[in-house]
PDB file of C-alpha atoms and ligand atoms in Angstrom:
ATOM      1  CA  MET A   1      61.347 -43.613 -70.715  1.00  0.00           C
ATOM      2  CA  SER A   2      61.521 -40.246 -68.885  1.00  0.00           C
ATOM      3  CA  SER A   3      59.619 -36.933 -70.013  1.00  0.00           C
ATOM      4  CA  CYS A   4      62.069 -35.528 -72.889  1.00  0.00           C
ATOM      5  CA  VAL A   5      63.925 -32.464 -71.939  1.00  0.00           C
ATOM      6  CA  ILE A   6      65.331 -29.808 -74.900  1.00  0.00           C
ATOM      7  CA  ALA A   7      68.558 -28.102 -73.337  1.00  0.00           C
ATOM      8  CA  PRO A   8      69.698 -25.202 -74.971  1.00  0.00           C
ATOM      9  CA  SER A   9      73.294 -24.765 -75.027  1.00  0.00           C
ATOM     10  CA  ILE A  10      74.349 -20.739 -74.510  1.00  0.00           C
ATOM     11  CA  LEU A  11      77.024 -21.845 -76.535  1.00  0.00           C
ATOM     12  CA  SER A  12      75.247 -20.347 -78.945  1.00  0.00           C
ATOM     13  CA  ALA A  13      73.523 -17.408 -77.535  1.00  0.00           C
ATOM     14  CA  ASN A  14      74.599 -13.765 -77.531  1.00  0.00           C
ATOM     15  CA  PHE A  15      76.493 -13.346 -74.578  1.00  0.00           C
ATOM     16  CA  ALA A  16      76.409  -9.575 -74.480  1.00  0.00           C
ATOM     17  CA  ARG A  17      72.437  -9.932 -73.729  1.00  0.00           C
ATOM     18  CA  LEU A  18      73.194 -13.407 -71.770  1.00  0.00           C
ATOM     19  CA  GLY A  19      70.298 -13.115 -69.455  1.00  0.00           C
ATOM     20  CA  GLU A  20      67.580 -12.037 -71.267  1.00  0.00           C
ATOM     21  CA  GLU A  21      68.431 -14.857 -73.779  1.00  0.00           C
ATOM     22  CA  VAL A  22      68.216 -17.364 -71.312  1.00  0.00           C
ATOM     23  CA  ASP A  23      65.194 -15.482 -70.609  1.00  0.00           C
ATOM     24  CA  ALA A  24      63.447 -15.612 -73.781  1.00  0.00           C
ATOM     25  CA  VAL A  25      64.664 -19.716 -74.060  1.00  0.00           C
ATOM     26  CA  LEU A  26      62.962 -20.487 -70.821  1.00  0.00           C
ATOM     27  CA  ALA A  27      59.414 -18.614 -71.759  1.00  0.00           C
ATOM     28  CA  ALA A  28      59.822 -20.770 -75.262  1.00  0.00           C
ATOM     29  CA  GLY A  29      59.317 -23.735 -73.902  1.00  0.00           C
ATOM     30  CA  ALA A  30      63.036 -24.862 -73.088  1.00  0.00           C
ATOM     31  CA  ASP A  31      63.376 -27.134 -69.476  1.00  0.00           C
ATOM     32  CA  TRP A  32      67.267 -26.831 -68.622  1.00  0.00           C
ATOM     33  CA  VAL A  33      70.067 -24.474 -69.509  1.00  0.00           C
ATOM     34  CA  HIS A  34      72.890 -26.224 -71.220  1.00  0.00           C
ATOM     35  CA  PHE A  35      76.008 -24.155 -70.061  1.00  0.00           C
ATOM     36  CA  ASP A  36      79.159 -25.701 -71.435  1.00  0.00           C
ATOM     37  CA  VAL A  37      82.501 -25.075 -69.891  1.00  0.00           C
ATOM     38  CA  MET A  38      86.078 -24.570 -71.496  1.00  0.00           C
ATOM     39  CA  ASP A  39      89.575 -24.049 -70.618  1.00  0.00           C
ATOM     40  CA  ASN A  40      91.103 -24.155 -73.797  1.00  0.00           C
ATOM     41  CA  HIS A  41      93.530 -26.445 -72.271  1.00  0.00           C
ATOM     42  CA  TYR A  42      91.362 -29.838 -72.192  1.00  0.00           C
ATOM     43  CA  VAL A  43      89.459 -28.221 -75.425  1.00  0.00           C
ATOM     44  CA  PRO A  44      90.700 -25.435 -77.602  1.00  0.00           C
ATOM     45  CA  ASN A  45      88.250 -22.959 -76.920  1.00  0.00           C
ATOM     46  CA  LEU A  46      87.320 -21.046 -73.653  1.00  0.00           C
ATOM     47  CA  THR A  47      84.501 -19.604 -72.428  1.00  0.00           C
ATOM     48  CA  ILE A  48      82.267 -18.919 -69.372  1.00  0.00           C
ATOM     49  CA  GLY A  49      82.273 -19.900 -65.426  1.00  0.00           C
ATOM     50  CA  PRO A  50      80.911 -20.102 -62.553  1.00  0.00           C
ATOM     51  CA  LEU A  51      80.624 -16.251 -62.053  1.00  0.00           C
ATOM     52  CA  VAL A  52      78.350 -15.956 -65.346  1.00  0.00           C
ATOM     53  CA  CYS A  53      76.395 -19.046 -64.006  1.00  0.00           C
ATOM     54  CA  GLU A  54      76.165 -17.399 -60.629  1.00  0.00           C
ATOM     55  CA  ALA A  55      75.036 -13.821 -62.334  1.00  0.00           C
ATOM     56  CA  LEU A  56      72.188 -16.161 -63.935  1.00  0.00           C
ATOM     57  CA  ARG A  57      70.493 -17.471 -60.648  1.00  0.00           C
ATOM     58  CA  LYS A  58      71.249 -13.247 -59.186  1.00  0.00           C
ATOM     59  CA  HIS A  59      68.946 -12.388 -62.298  1.00  0.00           C
ATOM     60  CA  GLY A  60      66.228 -14.650 -61.730  1.00  0.00           C
ATOM     61  CA  VAL A  61      67.003 -18.080 -63.536  1.00  0.00           C
ATOM     62  CA  THR A  62      65.791 -20.881 -61.542  1.00  0.00           C
ATOM     63  CA  ALA A  63      65.512 -23.427 -64.179  1.00  0.00           C
ATOM     64  CA  PRO A  64      67.873 -26.665 -63.720  1.00  0.00           C
ATOM     65  CA  ILE A  65      71.659 -25.002 -64.843  1.00  0.00           C
ATOM     66  CA  ASP A  66      73.048 -28.307 -66.785  1.00  0.00           C
ATOM     67  CA  VAL A  67      77.228 -27.801 -66.003  1.00  0.00           C
ATOM     68  CA  HIS A  68      78.741 -29.242 -68.932  1.00  0.00           C
ATOM     69  CA  LEU A  69      82.547 -29.411 -67.726  1.00  0.00           C
ATOM     70  CA  MET A  70      85.128 -29.054 -70.606  1.00  0.00           C
ATOM     71  CA  VAL A  71      88.353 -28.516 -68.255  1.00  0.00           C
ATOM     72  CA  ARG A  72      91.042 -30.244 -66.531  1.00  0.00           C
ATOM     73  CA  PRO A  73      91.155 -30.432 -64.044  1.00  0.00           C
ATOM     74  CA  VAL A  74      87.565 -31.121 -62.802  1.00  0.00           C
ATOM     75  CA  ASP A  75      87.386 -31.099 -59.023  1.00  0.00           C
ATOM     76  CA  ARG A  76      88.930 -27.980 -58.009  1.00  0.00           C
ATOM     77  CA  ILE A  77      86.060 -26.065 -60.357  1.00  0.00           C
ATOM     78  CA  VAL A  78      83.942 -28.574 -58.854  1.00  0.00           C
ATOM     79  CA  PRO A  79      82.641 -26.637 -55.187  1.00  0.00           C
ATOM     80  CA  ASP A  80      82.525 -23.106 -57.340  1.00  0.00           C
ATOM     81  CA  PHE A  81      79.868 -24.492 -59.270  1.00  0.00           C
ATOM     82  CA  ALA A  82      78.044 -26.029 -56.892  1.00  0.00           C
ATOM     83  CA  ALA A  83      78.225 -22.509 -54.577  1.00  0.00           C
ATOM     84  CA  ALA A  84      76.963 -20.378 -58.043  1.00  0.00           C
ATOM     85  CA  GLY A  85      73.932 -22.533 -58.444  1.00  0.00           C
ATOM     86  CA  ALA A  86      74.626 -25.214 -60.671  1.00  0.00           C
ATOM     87  CA  SER A  87      71.938 -28.329 -60.861  1.00  0.00           C
ATOM     88  CA  VAL A  88      73.713 -31.138 -62.917  1.00  0.00           C
ATOM     89  CA  ILE A  89      77.311 -31.470 -63.088  1.00  0.00           C
ATOM     90  CA  SER A  90      79.403 -33.150 -65.729  1.00  0.00           C
ATOM     91  CA  PHE A  91      82.268 -33.710 -66.710  1.00  0.00           C
ATOM     92  CA  HIS A  92      84.491 -35.931 -69.191  1.00  0.00           C
ATOM     93  CA  PRO A  93      86.358 -39.133 -67.346  1.00  0.00           C
ATOM     94  CA  GLU A  94      89.781 -38.329 -69.364  1.00  0.00           C
ATOM     95  CA  ALA A  95      89.754 -34.788 -67.625  1.00  0.00           C
ATOM     96  CA  SER A  96      89.753 -36.650 -63.907  1.00  0.00           C
ATOM     97  CA  GLU A  97      92.088 -38.129 -62.395  1.00  0.00           C
ATOM     98  CA  HIS A  98      89.664 -40.308 -60.212  1.00  0.00           C
ATOM     99  CA  VAL A  99      86.454 -40.474 -62.007  1.00  0.00           C
ATOM    100  CA  HIS A 100      84.653 -42.224 -59.094  1.00  0.00           C
ATOM    101  CA  ARG A 101      86.133 -39.744 -56.766  1.00  0.00           C
ATOM    102  CA  THR A 102      85.172 -36.443 -59.189  1.00  0.00           C
ATOM    103  CA  ILE A 103      81.098 -38.296 -59.108  1.00  0.00           C
ATOM    104  CA  GLN A 104      81.399 -38.460 -55.123  1.00  0.00           C
ATOM    105  CA  LEU A 105      82.721 -34.480 -55.228  1.00  0.00           C
ATOM    106  CA  ILE A 106      79.676 -33.533 -57.245  1.00  0.00           C
ATOM    107  CA  ARG A 107      77.038 -35.453 -54.706  1.00  0.00           C
ATOM    108  CA  LYS A 108      79.085 -34.315 -51.767  1.00  0.00           C
ATOM    109  CA  HIS A 109      78.111 -30.598 -53.003  1.00  0.00           C
ATOM    110  CA  GLY A 110      74.449 -31.043 -53.298  1.00  0.00           C
ATOM    111  CA  CYS A 111      74.641 -31.210 -57.665  1.00  0.00           C
ATOM    112  CA  GLN A 112      73.325 -34.237 -59.351  1.00  0.00           C
ATOM    113  CA  ALA A 113      76.388 -35.712 -61.378  1.00  0.00           C
ATOM    114  CA  GLY A 114      77.230 -36.404 -64.942  1.00  0.00           C
ATOM    115  CA  LEU A 115      79.718 -38.518 -66.867  1.00  0.00           C
ATOM    116  CA  VAL A 116      80.521 -37.501 -71.054  1.00  0.00           C
ATOM    117  CA  LEU A 117      81.735 -39.801 -73.335  1.00  0.00           C
ATOM    118  CA  ASN A 118      83.672 -38.804 -76.343  1.00  0.00           C
ATOM    119  CA  PRO A 119      82.654 -39.974 -79.063  1.00  0.00           C
ATOM    120  CA  ALA A 120      85.665 -42.549 -79.579  1.00  0.00           C
ATOM    121  CA  THR A 121      85.228 -43.410 -75.379  1.00  0.00           C
ATOM    122  CA  PRO A 122      84.039 -46.302 -75.113  1.00  0.00           C
ATOM    123  CA  ILE A 123      80.944 -47.322 -73.086  1.00  0.00           C
ATOM    124  CA  GLU A 124      82.798 -49.231 -70.708  1.00  0.00           C
ATOM    125  CA  VAL A 125      83.937 -46.373 -68.832  1.00  0.00           C
ATOM    126  CA  LEU A 126      80.489 -46.998 -66.875  1.00  0.00           C
ATOM    127  CA  ASP A 127      80.606 -50.151 -65.967  1.00  0.00           C
ATOM    128  CA  TYR A 128      81.379 -49.442 -62.330  1.00  0.00           C
ATOM    129  CA  VAL A 129      80.217 -46.089 -61.495  1.00  0.00           C
ATOM    130  CA  LEU A 130      76.878 -46.250 -63.829  1.00  0.00           C
ATOM    131  CA  GLU A 131      74.682 -46.150 -60.606  1.00  0.00           C
ATOM    132  CA  ASP A 132      76.303 -43.467 -58.743  1.00  0.00           C
ATOM    133  CA  LEU A 133      75.522 -41.123 -62.096  1.00  0.00           C
ATOM    134  CA  ASP A 134      71.935 -39.187 -62.365  1.00  0.00           C
ATOM    135  CA  LEU A 135      72.854 -38.424 -66.060  1.00  0.00           C
ATOM    136  CA  VAL A 136      75.132 -39.914 -69.222  1.00  0.00           C
ATOM    137  CA  LEU A 137      75.825 -37.267 -71.827  1.00  0.00           C
ATOM    138  CA  LEU A 138      77.048 -38.428 -74.677  1.00  0.00           C
ATOM    139  CA  MET A 139      78.912 -36.375 -77.021  1.00  0.00           C
ATOM    140  CA  SER A 140      77.507 -36.291 -80.970  1.00  0.00           C
ATOM    141  CA  VAL A 141      80.757 -33.949 -81.608  1.00  0.00           C
ATOM    142  CA  ASN A 142      84.004 -33.752 -80.603  1.00  0.00           C
ATOM    143  CA  PRO A 143      83.764 -31.225 -77.811  1.00  0.00           C
ATOM    144  CA  GLY A 144      84.749 -27.708 -78.039  1.00  0.00           C
ATOM    145  CA  PHE A 145      82.645 -26.196 -80.641  1.00  0.00           C
ATOM    146  CA  GLY A 146      79.262 -25.502 -81.266  1.00  0.00           C
ATOM    147  CA  GLY A 147      77.753 -25.735 -84.862  1.00  0.00           C
ATOM    148  CA  GLN A 148      79.249 -29.260 -85.643  1.00  0.00           C
ATOM    149  CA  SER A 149      77.730 -32.085 -87.485  1.00  0.00           C
ATOM    150  CA  PHE A 150      76.120 -35.121 -85.765  1.00  0.00           C
ATOM    151  CA  ILE A 151      78.326 -38.412 -85.758  1.00  0.00           C
ATOM    152  CA  ARG A 152      76.147 -40.863 -86.686  1.00  0.00           C
ATOM    153  CA  SER A 153      78.094 -43.569 -84.692  1.00  0.00           C
ATOM    154  CA  ALA A 154      76.340 -42.074 -81.642  1.00  0.00           C
ATOM    155  CA  LEU A 155      72.799 -43.540 -82.821  1.00  0.00           C
ATOM    156  CA  THR A 156      74.373 -47.081 -82.445  1.00  0.00           C
ATOM    157  CA  LYS A 157      76.307 -45.636 -78.361  1.00  0.00           C
ATOM    158  CA  LEU A 158      73.059 -44.390 -77.536  1.00  0.00           C
ATOM    159  CA  ARG A 159      71.114 -47.649 -78.650  1.00  0.00           C
ATOM    160  CA  ARG A 160      73.495 -49.560 -75.977  1.00  0.00           C
ATOM    161  CA  VAL A 161      73.809 -46.963 -73.228  1.00  0.00           C
ATOM    162  CA  ARG A 162      69.944 -46.731 -73.151  1.00  0.00           C
ATOM    163  CA  GLU A 163      70.017 -51.115 -72.596  1.00  0.00           C
ATOM    164  CA  MET A 164      72.713 -50.405 -70.066  1.00  0.00           C
ATOM    165  CA  ILE A 165      70.570 -48.001 -67.550  1.00  0.00           C
ATOM    166  CA  ASP A 166      67.197 -49.846 -68.277  1.00  0.00           C
ATOM    167  CA  ARG A 167      69.325 -53.168 -67.267  1.00  0.00           C
ATOM    168  CA  SER A 168      70.217 -50.786 -64.405  1.00  0.00           C
ATOM    169  CA  GLY A 169      66.810 -50.121 -63.450  1.00  0.00           C
ATOM    170  CA  ARG A 170      67.648 -46.584 -62.149  1.00  0.00           C
ATOM    171  CA  SER A 171      66.485 -43.197 -63.265  1.00  0.00           C
ATOM    172  CA  ILE A 172      69.722 -41.871 -65.016  1.00  0.00           C
ATOM    173  CA  ARG A 173      68.858 -40.112 -67.721  1.00  0.00           C
ATOM    174  CA  LEU A 174      70.276 -40.043 -70.945  1.00  0.00           C
ATOM    175  CA  GLU A 175      71.555 -36.710 -73.013  1.00  0.00           C
ATOM    176  CA  ILE A 176      72.777 -36.570 -76.509  1.00  0.00           C
ATOM    177  CA  ASP A 177      74.973 -33.169 -77.485  1.00  0.00           C
ATOM    178  CA  GLY A 178      76.460 -32.026 -80.816  1.00  0.00           C
ATOM    179  CA  GLY A 179      74.760 -31.308 -84.153  1.00  0.00           C
ATOM    180  CA  VAL A 180      71.310 -31.791 -82.937  1.00  0.00           C
ATOM    181  CA  LYS A 181      68.201 -30.717 -85.329  1.00  0.00           C
ATOM    182  CA  VAL A 182      64.684 -30.393 -85.775  1.00  0.00           C
ATOM    183  CA  ASP A 183      65.875 -32.811 -88.803  1.00  0.00           C
ATOM    184  CA  ASN A 184      67.570 -35.237 -86.832  1.00  0.00           C
ATOM    185  CA  ILE A 185      66.303 -34.943 -83.271  1.00  0.00           C
ATOM    186  CA  GLY A 186      63.611 -37.769 -83.956  1.00  0.00           C
ATOM    187  CA  VAL A 187      65.968 -40.459 -84.363  1.00  0.00           C
ATOM    188  CA  ILE A 188      68.403 -39.423 -81.737  1.00  0.00           C
ATOM    189  CA  ALA A 189      64.894 -39.992 -79.532  1.00  0.00           C
ATOM    190  CA  ALA A 190      64.448 -43.323 -81.058  1.00  0.00           C
ATOM    191  CA  ALA A 191      67.898 -44.800 -80.356  1.00  0.00           C
ATOM    192  CA  GLY A 192      67.111 -44.345 -76.328  1.00  0.00           C
ATOM    193  CA  ALA A 193      68.389 -40.414 -75.680  1.00  0.00           C
ATOM    194  CA  ASP A 194      65.794 -38.549 -73.091  1.00  0.00           C
ATOM    195  CA  THR A 195      67.595 -34.830 -72.945  1.00  0.00           C
ATOM    196  CA  PHE A 196      68.407 -32.923 -76.162  1.00  0.00           C
ATOM    197  CA  VAL A 197      71.242 -30.470 -75.996  1.00  0.00           C
ATOM    198  CA  ALA A 198      70.731 -27.899 -78.493  1.00  0.00           C
ATOM    199  CA  GLY A 199      72.920 -24.738 -79.261  1.00  0.00           C
ATOM    200  CA  SER A 200      73.056 -23.027 -82.985  1.00  0.00           C
ATOM    201  CA  ALA A 201      69.996 -25.042 -84.313  1.00  0.00           C
ATOM    202  CA  ILE A 202      67.937 -22.955 -80.942  1.00  0.00           C
ATOM    203  CA  PHE A 203      69.400 -19.706 -80.962  1.00  0.00           C
ATOM    204  CA  ASN A 204      70.589 -19.243 -84.651  1.00  0.00           C
ATOM    205  CA  ALA A 205      66.484 -19.958 -84.879  1.00  0.00           C
ATOM    206  CA  PRO A 206      64.377 -16.957 -86.075  1.00  0.00           C
ATOM    207  CA  ASP A 207      62.125 -17.725 -83.459  1.00  0.00           C
ATOM    208  CA  TYR A 208      62.992 -19.584 -80.464  1.00  0.00           C
ATOM    209  CA  GLN A 209      59.642 -20.653 -79.310  1.00  0.00           C
ATOM    210  CA  ASP A 210      58.377 -22.429 -82.867  1.00  0.00           C
ATOM    211  CA  VAL A 211      61.879 -24.507 -82.795  1.00  0.00           C
ATOM    212  CA  ILE A 212      61.435 -25.478 -79.589  1.00  0.00           C
ATOM    213  CA  ALA A 213      58.131 -26.975 -80.243  1.00  0.00           C
ATOM    214  CA  ARG A 214      59.082 -28.525 -83.688  1.00  0.00           C
ATOM    215  CA  MET A 215      61.689 -30.282 -81.809  1.00  0.00           C
ATOM    216  CA  ARG A 216      58.894 -31.726 -78.751  1.00  0.00           C
ATOM    217  CA  ALA A 217      56.663 -32.629 -82.166  1.00  0.00           C
ATOM    218  CA  GLU A 218      59.936 -34.422 -83.399  1.00  0.00           C
ATOM    219  CA  VAL A 219      60.532 -36.385 -80.852  1.00  0.00           C
ATOM    220  CA  ALA A 220      57.054 -36.900 -79.381  1.00  0.00           C
ATOM    221  CA  ARG A 221      56.436 -38.582 -82.976  1.00  0.00           C
ATOM    222  CA  CYS A 222      59.380 -40.735 -82.763  1.00  0.00           C
ATOM    223  CA  THR A 223      58.973 -42.584 -79.116  1.00  0.00           C
ATOM    224  CA  LEU A 224      55.975 -42.996 -77.087  1.00  0.00           C
ATOM    225  CA  CYS A 225      57.847 -40.556 -74.288  1.00  0.00           C
TER     226      CYS A 225
HETATM  227  C1  DX5 B 301      80.222 -28.905 -77.788  1.00  0.00           C
HETATM  228  C2  DX5 B 301      78.945 -28.316 -76.616  1.00  0.00           C
HETATM  229  C3  DX5 B 301      77.900 -28.543 -77.287  1.00  0.00           C
HETATM  230  C4  DX5 B 301      77.112 -27.415 -78.367  1.00  0.00           C
HETATM  231  C5  DX5 B 301      76.499 -27.679 -78.917  1.00  0.00           C
HETATM  232  O1  DX5 B 301      81.658 -28.366 -77.656  1.00  0.00           O
HETATM  233  O2  DX5 B 301      79.820 -28.945 -75.294  1.00  0.00           O
HETATM  234  O3  DX5 B 301      76.979 -27.829 -75.983  1.00  0.00           O
HETATM  235  O4  DX5 B 301      77.119 -25.800 -77.687  1.00  0.00           O
HETATM  236  O5  DX5 B 301      76.598 -26.729 -79.923  1.00  0.00           O
HETATM  237  P1  DX5 B 301      75.871 -27.446 -81.813  1.00  0.00           P
HETATM  238  O6  DX5 B 301      73.988 -27.441 -80.784  1.00  0.00           O
HETATM  239  O7  DX5 B 301      75.299 -26.024 -82.420  1.00  0.00           O
HETATM  240  O8  DX5 B 301      76.158 -28.423 -82.055  1.00  0.00           O
HETATM  241 ZN1   ZN B 302      77.828 -29.244 -74.084  1.00  0.00          ZN
END
């Protein structure tokens, strides 16, 4: 399995000092910046768009920016995020009229492409597109808000998607998003995730370095990665 990636979700950061918050979390050992985009349409919340992504790049952020689109329609905004410096762009199949076309669009604009499965979305949606993806993101909460509790059925789903990815022989990251904490990240890693989004668990902690180190230690304890 590929090495583990910790991707703090800036949804739980202090938006009044976002640049400093991102610098701090990266200095504390985070690998990626998870960037949650919500539109008050596909999900009942409203957050940030390409201008903020671009502002982080101009601020000097060089780490991968992992854009999680919770918007409908998807295609209109993809080129804007690519131009704003996104590294990975993931979207929900329910929000796109043509899933394969959206994946192609993301790649055409030079970004890595990810597909996001909600807790009730069957894994069969991956059947004809897995080989075109760089990342599969499994939601372990319903999208729209930080600070929710981890939904246990995501563990079964992780195991199944891990098998699909391994069978494909391709290097596709398996990311989990929602309710990830120090005390459950070990079982999540053991179920097959290699990329871990955590918002409230990191940004609500008094010491980012300490919580990220404890997450990594738990992942290492529970897997061979
Ligand atoms: C939810 C977002 C998550 C969220 C995770 O729709 O996709 O990235 O910020 O927050 P926590 O880690 O607090 O559950
Ligand atoms: Zn997210």
